[in-house]
Coordinates of C-alpha atoms and ligand atoms in Angstrom, one line a residue:
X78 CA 34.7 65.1 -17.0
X79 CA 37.4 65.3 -19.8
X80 CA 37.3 61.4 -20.9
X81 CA 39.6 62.1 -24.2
X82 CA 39.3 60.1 -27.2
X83 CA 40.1 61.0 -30.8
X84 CA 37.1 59.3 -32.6
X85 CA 34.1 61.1 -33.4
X86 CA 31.4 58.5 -33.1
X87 CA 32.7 58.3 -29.5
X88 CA 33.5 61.6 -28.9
X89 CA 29.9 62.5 -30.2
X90 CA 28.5 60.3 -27.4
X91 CA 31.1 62.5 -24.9
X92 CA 29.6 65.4 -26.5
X93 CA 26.2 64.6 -26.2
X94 CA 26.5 63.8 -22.5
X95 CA 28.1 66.7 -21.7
X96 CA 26.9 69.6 -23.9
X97 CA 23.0 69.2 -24.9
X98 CA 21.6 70.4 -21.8
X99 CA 21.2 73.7 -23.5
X100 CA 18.8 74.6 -26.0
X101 CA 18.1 72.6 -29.4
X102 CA 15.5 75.2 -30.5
X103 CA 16.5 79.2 -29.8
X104 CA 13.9 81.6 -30.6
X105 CA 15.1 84.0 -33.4
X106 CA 13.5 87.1 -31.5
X107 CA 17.0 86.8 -29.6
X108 CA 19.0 87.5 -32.8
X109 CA 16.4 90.3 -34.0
X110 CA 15.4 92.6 -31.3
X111 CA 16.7 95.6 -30.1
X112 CA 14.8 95.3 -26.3
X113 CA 16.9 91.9 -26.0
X114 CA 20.1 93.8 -27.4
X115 CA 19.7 96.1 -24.7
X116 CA 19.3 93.5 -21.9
X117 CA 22.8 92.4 -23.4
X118 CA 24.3 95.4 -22.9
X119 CA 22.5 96.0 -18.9
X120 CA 23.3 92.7 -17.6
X121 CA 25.6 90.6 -20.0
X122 CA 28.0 92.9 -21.6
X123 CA 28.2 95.4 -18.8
X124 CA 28.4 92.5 -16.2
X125 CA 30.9 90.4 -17.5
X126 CA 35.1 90.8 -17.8
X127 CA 35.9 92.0 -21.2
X128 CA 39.5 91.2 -23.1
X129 CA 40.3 94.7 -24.7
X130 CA 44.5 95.0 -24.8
X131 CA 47.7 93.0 -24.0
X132 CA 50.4 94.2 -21.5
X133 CA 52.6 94.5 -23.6
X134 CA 51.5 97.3 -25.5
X135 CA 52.2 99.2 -22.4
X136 CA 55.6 97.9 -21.4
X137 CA 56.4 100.9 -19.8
X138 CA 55.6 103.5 -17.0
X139 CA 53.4 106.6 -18.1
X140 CA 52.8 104.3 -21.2
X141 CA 49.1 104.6 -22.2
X142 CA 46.4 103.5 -24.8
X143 CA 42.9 104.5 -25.6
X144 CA 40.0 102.4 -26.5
X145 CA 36.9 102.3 -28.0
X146 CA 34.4 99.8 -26.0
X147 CA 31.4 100.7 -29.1
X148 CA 29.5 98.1 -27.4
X149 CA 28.9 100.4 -24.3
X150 CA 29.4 103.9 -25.8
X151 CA 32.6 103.9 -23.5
X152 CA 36.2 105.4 -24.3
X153 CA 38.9 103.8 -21.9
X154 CA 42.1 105.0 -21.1
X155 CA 44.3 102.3 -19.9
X156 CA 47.9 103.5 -18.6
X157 CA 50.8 101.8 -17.0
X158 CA 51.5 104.5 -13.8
X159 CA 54.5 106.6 -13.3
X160 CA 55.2 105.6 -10.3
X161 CA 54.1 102.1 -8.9
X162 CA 53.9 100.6 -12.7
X163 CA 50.8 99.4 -12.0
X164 CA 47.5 99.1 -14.6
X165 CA 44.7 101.3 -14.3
X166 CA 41.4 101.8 -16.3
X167 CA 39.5 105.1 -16.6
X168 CA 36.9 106.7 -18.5
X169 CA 38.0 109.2 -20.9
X170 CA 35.6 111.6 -19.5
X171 CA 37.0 114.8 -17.8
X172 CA 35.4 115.5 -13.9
X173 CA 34.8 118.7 -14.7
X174 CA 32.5 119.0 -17.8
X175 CA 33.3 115.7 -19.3
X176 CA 35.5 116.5 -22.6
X177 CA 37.4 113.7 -23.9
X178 CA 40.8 113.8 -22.0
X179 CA 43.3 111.4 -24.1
X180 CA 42.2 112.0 -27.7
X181 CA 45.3 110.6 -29.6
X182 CA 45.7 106.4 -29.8
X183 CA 48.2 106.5 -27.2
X184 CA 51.5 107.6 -26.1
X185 CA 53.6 108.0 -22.6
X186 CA 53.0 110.8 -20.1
X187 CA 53.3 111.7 -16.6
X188 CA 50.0 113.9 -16.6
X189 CA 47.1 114.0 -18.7
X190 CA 46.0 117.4 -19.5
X191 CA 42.4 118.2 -20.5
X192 CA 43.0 120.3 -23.6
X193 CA 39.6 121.9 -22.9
X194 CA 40.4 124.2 -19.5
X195 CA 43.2 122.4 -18.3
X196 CA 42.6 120.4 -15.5
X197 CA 45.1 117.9 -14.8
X198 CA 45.9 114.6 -13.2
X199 CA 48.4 112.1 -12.3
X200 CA 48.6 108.5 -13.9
X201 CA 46.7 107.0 -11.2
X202 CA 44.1 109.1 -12.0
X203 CA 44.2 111.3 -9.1
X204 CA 43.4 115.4 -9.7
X205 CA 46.6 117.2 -9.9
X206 CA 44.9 120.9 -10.6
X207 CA 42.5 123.1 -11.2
X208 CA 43.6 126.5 -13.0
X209 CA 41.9 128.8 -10.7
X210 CA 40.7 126.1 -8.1
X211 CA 39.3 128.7 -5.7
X212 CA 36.6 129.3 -8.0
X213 CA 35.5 125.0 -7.1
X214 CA 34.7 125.5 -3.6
X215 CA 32.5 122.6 -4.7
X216 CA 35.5 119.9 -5.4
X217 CA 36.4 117.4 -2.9
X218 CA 40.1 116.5 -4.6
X219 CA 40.4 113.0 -3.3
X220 CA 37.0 112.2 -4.8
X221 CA 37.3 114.3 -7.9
X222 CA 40.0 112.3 -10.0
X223 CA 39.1 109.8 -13.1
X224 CA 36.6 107.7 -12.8
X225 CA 38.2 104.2 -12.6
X226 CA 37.0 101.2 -14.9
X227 CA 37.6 97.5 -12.8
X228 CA 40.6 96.3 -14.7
X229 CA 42.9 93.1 -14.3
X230 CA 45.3 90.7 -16.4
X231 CA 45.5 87.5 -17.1
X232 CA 48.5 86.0 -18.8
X233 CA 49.3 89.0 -20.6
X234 CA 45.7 90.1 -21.5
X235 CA 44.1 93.5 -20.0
X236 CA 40.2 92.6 -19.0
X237 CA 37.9 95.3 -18.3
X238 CA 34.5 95.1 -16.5
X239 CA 32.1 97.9 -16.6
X240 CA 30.0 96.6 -13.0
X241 CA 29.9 99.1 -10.8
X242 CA 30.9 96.0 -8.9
X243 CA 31.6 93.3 -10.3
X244 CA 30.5 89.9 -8.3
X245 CA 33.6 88.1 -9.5
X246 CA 37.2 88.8 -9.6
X247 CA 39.2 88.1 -13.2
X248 CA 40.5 84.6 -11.5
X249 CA 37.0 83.6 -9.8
X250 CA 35.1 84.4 -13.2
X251 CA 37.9 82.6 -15.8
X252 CA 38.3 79.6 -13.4
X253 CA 39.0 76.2 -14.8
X254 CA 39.8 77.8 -18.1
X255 CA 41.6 80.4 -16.7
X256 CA 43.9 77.7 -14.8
X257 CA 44.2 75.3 -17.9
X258 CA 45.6 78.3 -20.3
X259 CA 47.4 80.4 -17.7
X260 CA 51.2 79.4 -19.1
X261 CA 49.8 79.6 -22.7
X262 CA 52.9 81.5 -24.3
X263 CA 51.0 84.8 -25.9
X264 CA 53.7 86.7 -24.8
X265 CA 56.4 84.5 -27.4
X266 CA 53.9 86.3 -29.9
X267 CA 55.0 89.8 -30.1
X268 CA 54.1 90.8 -33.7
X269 CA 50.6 91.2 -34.4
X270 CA 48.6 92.5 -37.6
X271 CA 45.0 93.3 -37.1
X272 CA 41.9 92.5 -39.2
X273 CA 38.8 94.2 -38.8
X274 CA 35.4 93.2 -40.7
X275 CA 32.1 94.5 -39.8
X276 CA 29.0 91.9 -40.3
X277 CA 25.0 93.3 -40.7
X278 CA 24.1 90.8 -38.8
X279 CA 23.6 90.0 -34.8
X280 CA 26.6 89.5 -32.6
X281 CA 25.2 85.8 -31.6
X282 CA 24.9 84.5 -35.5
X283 CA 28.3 85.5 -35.8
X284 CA 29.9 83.9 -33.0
X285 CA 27.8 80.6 -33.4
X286 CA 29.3 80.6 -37.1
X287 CA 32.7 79.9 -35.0
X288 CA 31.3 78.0 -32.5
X289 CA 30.6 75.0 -34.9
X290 CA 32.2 73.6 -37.7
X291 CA 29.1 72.2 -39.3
X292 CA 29.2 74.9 -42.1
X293 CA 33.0 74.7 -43.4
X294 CA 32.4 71.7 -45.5
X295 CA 29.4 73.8 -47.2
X296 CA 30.5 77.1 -47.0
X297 CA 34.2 76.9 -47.1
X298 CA 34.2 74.2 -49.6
X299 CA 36.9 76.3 -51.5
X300 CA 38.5 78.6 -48.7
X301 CA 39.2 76.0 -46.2
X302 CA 39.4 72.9 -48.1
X303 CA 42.0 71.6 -45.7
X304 CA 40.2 70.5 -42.5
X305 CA 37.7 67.7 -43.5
X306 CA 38.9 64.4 -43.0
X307 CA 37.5 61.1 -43.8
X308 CA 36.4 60.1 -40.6
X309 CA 34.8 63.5 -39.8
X310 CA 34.1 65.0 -43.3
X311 CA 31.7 67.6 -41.9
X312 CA 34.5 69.1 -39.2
X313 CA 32.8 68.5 -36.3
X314 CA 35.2 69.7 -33.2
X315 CA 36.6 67.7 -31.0
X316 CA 37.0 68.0 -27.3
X317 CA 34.4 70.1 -26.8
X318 CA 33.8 71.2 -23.2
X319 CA 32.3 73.6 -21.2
X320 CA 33.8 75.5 -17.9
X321 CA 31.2 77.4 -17.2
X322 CA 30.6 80.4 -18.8
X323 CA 33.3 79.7 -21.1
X324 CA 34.2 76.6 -23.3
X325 CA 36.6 74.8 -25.5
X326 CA 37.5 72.8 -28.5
X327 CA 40.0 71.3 -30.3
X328 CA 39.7 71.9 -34.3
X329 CA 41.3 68.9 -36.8
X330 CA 43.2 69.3 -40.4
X331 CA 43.9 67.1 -43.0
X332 CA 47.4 65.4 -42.6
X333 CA 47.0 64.1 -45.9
X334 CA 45.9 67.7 -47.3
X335 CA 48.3 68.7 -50.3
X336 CA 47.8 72.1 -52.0
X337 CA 47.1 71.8 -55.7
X338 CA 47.8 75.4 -56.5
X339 CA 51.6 76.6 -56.7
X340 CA 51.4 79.8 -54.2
X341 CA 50.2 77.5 -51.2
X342 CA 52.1 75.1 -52.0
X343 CA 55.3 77.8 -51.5
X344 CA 53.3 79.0 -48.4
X345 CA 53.4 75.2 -47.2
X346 CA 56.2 74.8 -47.2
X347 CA 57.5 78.1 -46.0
X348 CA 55.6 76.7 -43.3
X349 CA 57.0 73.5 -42.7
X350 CA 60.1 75.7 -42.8
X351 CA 59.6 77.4 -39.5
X352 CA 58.9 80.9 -41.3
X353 CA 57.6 83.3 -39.2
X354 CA 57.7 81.4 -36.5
X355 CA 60.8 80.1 -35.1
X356 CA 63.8 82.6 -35.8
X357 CA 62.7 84.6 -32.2
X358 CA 62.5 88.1 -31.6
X359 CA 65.2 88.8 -33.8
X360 CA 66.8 91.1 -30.6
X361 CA 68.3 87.7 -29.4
X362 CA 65.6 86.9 -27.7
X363 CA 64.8 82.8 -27.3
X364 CA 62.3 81.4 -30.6
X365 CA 58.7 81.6 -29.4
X366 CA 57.8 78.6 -27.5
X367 CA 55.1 76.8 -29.7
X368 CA 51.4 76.2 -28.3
X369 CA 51.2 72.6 -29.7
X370 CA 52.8 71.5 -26.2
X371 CA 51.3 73.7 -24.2
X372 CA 49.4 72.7 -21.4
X373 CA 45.6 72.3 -22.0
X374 CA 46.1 72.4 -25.8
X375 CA 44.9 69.3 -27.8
X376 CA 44.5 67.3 -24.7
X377 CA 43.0 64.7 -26.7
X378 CA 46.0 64.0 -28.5
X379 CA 44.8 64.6 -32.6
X380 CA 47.1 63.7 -35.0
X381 CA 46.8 66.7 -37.0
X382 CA 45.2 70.1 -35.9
X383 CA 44.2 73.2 -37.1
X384 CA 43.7 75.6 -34.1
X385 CA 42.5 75.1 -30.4
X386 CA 39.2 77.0 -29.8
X387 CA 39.3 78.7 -26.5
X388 CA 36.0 80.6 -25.7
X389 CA 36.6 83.2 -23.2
X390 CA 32.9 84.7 -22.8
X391 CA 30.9 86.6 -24.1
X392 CA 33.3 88.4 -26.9
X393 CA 36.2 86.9 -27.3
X394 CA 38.0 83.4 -28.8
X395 CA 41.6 82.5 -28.8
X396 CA 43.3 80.1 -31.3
X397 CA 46.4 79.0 -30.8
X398 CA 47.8 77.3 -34.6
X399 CA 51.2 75.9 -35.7
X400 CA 51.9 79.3 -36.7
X401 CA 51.5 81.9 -33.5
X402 CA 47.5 82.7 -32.6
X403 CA 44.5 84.8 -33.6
X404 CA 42.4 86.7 -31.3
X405 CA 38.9 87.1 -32.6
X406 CA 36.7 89.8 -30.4
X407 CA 32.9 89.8 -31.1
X408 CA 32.3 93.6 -30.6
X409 CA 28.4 94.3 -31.0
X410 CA 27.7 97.8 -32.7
X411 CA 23.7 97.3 -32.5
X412 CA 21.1 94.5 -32.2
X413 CA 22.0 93.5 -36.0
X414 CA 25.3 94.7 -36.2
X415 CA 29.2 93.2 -35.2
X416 CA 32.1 94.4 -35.6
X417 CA 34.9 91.4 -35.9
X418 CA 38.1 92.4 -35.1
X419 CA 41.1 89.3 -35.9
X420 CA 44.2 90.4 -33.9
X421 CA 46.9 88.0 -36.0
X422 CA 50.0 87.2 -33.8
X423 CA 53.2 85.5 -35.0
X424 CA 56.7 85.1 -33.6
X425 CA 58.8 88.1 -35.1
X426 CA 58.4 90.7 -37.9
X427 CA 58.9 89.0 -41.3
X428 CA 62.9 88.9 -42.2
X429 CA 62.8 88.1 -45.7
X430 CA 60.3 88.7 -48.3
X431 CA 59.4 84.8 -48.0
X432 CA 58.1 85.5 -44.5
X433 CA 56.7 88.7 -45.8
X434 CA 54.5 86.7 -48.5
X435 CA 53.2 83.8 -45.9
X436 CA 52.4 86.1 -43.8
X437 CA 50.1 88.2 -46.2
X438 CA 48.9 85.2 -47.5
X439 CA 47.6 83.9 -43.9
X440 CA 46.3 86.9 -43.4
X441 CA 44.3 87.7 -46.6
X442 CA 43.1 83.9 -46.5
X443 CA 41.9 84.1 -43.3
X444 CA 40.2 87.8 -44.3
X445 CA 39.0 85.7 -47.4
X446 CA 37.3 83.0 -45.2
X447 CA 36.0 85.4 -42.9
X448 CA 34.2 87.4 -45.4
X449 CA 32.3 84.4 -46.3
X450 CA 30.9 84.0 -43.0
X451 CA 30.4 88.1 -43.4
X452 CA 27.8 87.1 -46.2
X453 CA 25.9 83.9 -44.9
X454 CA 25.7 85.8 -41.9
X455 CA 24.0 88.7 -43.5
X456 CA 21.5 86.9 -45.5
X457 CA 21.0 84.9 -42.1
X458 CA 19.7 87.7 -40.5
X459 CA 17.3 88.6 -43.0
X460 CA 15.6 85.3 -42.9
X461 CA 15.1 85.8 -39.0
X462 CA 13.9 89.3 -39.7
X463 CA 11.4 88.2 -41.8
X464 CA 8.9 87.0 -39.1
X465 CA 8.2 83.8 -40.3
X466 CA 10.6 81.6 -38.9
X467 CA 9.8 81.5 -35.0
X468 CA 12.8 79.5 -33.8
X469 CA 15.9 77.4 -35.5
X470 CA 17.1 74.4 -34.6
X471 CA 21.0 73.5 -33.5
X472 CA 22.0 70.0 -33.9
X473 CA 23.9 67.9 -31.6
X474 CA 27.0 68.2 -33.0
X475 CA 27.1 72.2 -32.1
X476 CA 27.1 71.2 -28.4
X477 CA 29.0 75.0 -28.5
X478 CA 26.2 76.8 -29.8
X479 CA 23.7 75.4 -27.0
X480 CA 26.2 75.7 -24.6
X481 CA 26.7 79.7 -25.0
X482 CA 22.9 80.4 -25.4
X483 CA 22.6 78.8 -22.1
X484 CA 25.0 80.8 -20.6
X485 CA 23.7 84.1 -22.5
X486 CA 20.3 83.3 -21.0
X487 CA 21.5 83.0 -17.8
X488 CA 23.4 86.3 -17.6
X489 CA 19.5 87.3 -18.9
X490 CA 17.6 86.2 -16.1
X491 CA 19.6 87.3 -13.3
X492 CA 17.7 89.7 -11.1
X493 CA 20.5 91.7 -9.5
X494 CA 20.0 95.4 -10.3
X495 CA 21.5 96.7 -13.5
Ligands
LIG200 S1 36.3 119.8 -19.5 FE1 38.2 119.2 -18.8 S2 39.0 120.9 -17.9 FE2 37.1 121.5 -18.5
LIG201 FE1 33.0 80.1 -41.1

């Protein structure tokens, strides 16, 4: 399947053969209705393994986080147990009349206590007590603990899935993709700053908005003038291929790109430099391994790249740059809402006020870019909301954007109870 070349008239063909099975017209009732949203939530989002933390922010035992899944209505509490160190998922809904147990971000513990009557329980989730417990007759205390949420890793990454039971494993359901990236080195990556933008729009115009590069050209004319090159002005990606539900890419820059304005081109070089990005941990640990020679990235060999786009479906992207990586998560708040959350991960803290400034800088030009999507999106979802336009149309060269509908639709059309 992956015959590699670097020229886009070819790799258009590859493209073509590989990724246009899917749909060239989608109807825009899937972007606008609320019945469909909720068939998302039953059988996609609920049914399918979810990226929500990394390990490491649980290094040790009794250490514990909370999250918010909005998308299902669902507050997790993931903790490292006491004993065994091992990774559990619950619901952060108290047995006996369903208070809220953990209600602080996170923290390390042996017990969690519900701060309404008391009722405890042990890091595996297991009851501990009951103040007044003969007054229970009722409770069976090997079945009344937390109620667990399926929960695995992979390379660092905490997945959740919300099946009662799920029909894959983590491994079965990343499969190829999960192979090729499995050595990726996230864990290098230990300083992270987080971006968080909310779109009024649907979850799906959003993430096709990063599953082409069709629009940069237009829309980023002036924020991201640094990708388009001659012999693909209009950033097509390159590589593009599909493992089944999930997909890939490899995203170009401009070798020849020179900044005009001063600030970037201090930033550049900074860059070129190794700011940020290869001084280590700074606690003698070794300088982050970079992902340009990791296995699976830019297997097509491009002279100059921007990031590797790896889909892992439905909600989330990573992209490996020269610089560290960026998680994106697609969280959907309602049928025209999304909130997009930008994880930004580099080597080490920055150790100078040099590092300091490229660092903001990344980070408020990729907020700036972002937010330009945030408005074409918007505006996007009015003109399906309209009722006029019936379907749109998705070119060959977002063999992406087919691709993932497909998949969507398929997750759709399953029978299997939900
Ligand atoms: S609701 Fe938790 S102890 Fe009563
Ligand atoms: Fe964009």
């Amino acid at each position: 399947m992956n015959k590699l070349q670097t020229n886009w008239t070819d790799h258009w063909g590859f493209a073509r053969d590989f990724g246009l099975d899917g749909e060239e017209r989608i109807a825009t009732e899937r972007y606008t209705s609320p019945e469909i949203y909720q068939q998302e939530k039953d059988k996609l989002f609920r049914k399918t393994w979810l990226a929500v933390a990394r390990v490491s922010e649980i290094p040790e035992p009794g250490d514990y986080i909370k999250r918010k899944i909005l998308t299902l209505d669902a507050e997790v509490v993931i903790v490292r147990d006491k004993k065994d160190g091992v990774i559990r998922a619950f619901y952060n809904a108290c047995p006996h009349r369903g208070v809220a147990l953990v209600r602080e971000c996170g923290g390390q513990t042996g017990v969690f206590v519900c701060p309404y009557h008391g009722w405890s329980f042990k890091t595996d989730g297991k009851l501990l007590g009951i103040p007044g417990s003969e007054n229970f007759p009722q409770i069976d205390r090997k079945q009344t603990g937390l109620a667990p949420v399926h929960c695995d890793i992979w390379n660092g990454y905490i997945f959740l899935n919300f099946d009662e039971e799920p029909r894959q494993t983590l491994a079965e359901y990343l499969g190829e993709l999960g192979e090729l990236y499995a050595e990726l080195p996230f864990a290098d990556y230990r300083h992270a700053v987080d971006i968080i933008q909310d779109a009024p729009t649907n979850w799906k115009n959003f993430l096709d908005a990063f599953n082409e590069g069709y629009h940069v050209a237009v829309l980023h004319a002036k924020s991201l003038p640094a990708l388009a090159t001659k012999e693909n002005p209009l950033n097509h990606m390159y590589d593009q291929a599909f493992m089944a539900p999930h997909s890939h890419a490899t995203i170009q820059s401009n070798p020849d790109y020179r900044p005009a304005g001063k600030v970037e081109q201090l930033v550049f070089r900074a860059i070129g430099e190794g700011a940020l990005n290869k001084s280590g941990g700074g606690d003698g640990s070794p300088p982050a391994r970079p992902f340009g020679t990791a296995r699976g990235v830019n297997r097509i060999g491009l002279p100059s790249t921007s990031s590797e786009l790896i889909n892992v479906f439905p909600l989330s992207q990573f992209h490996p740059t020269a610089l560290g990586y960026m998680w994106f998560q697609f969280w959907p708040l309602s049928h025209e809402r999304v909130r997009f959350a930008t994880r930004v991960y580099f080597a080490s803290k920055p150790r100078s006020y040099r590092d300091k400034f490229v660092e903001v800088f990344m980070c408020t030009k990729h907020r700036d870019v972002v937010s330009e999507d945030v408005a074409m999106t918007h505006v996007q979802q009015i003109g399906m909301k309209s009722g006029g336009l019936k379907h749109i149309n998705i070119g060959e060269m977002e063999p992406l954007v087919r691709f993932t509908h497909g998949q969507i639709q398929e997750y759709l059309n399953r029978q299997d109870p939900c």
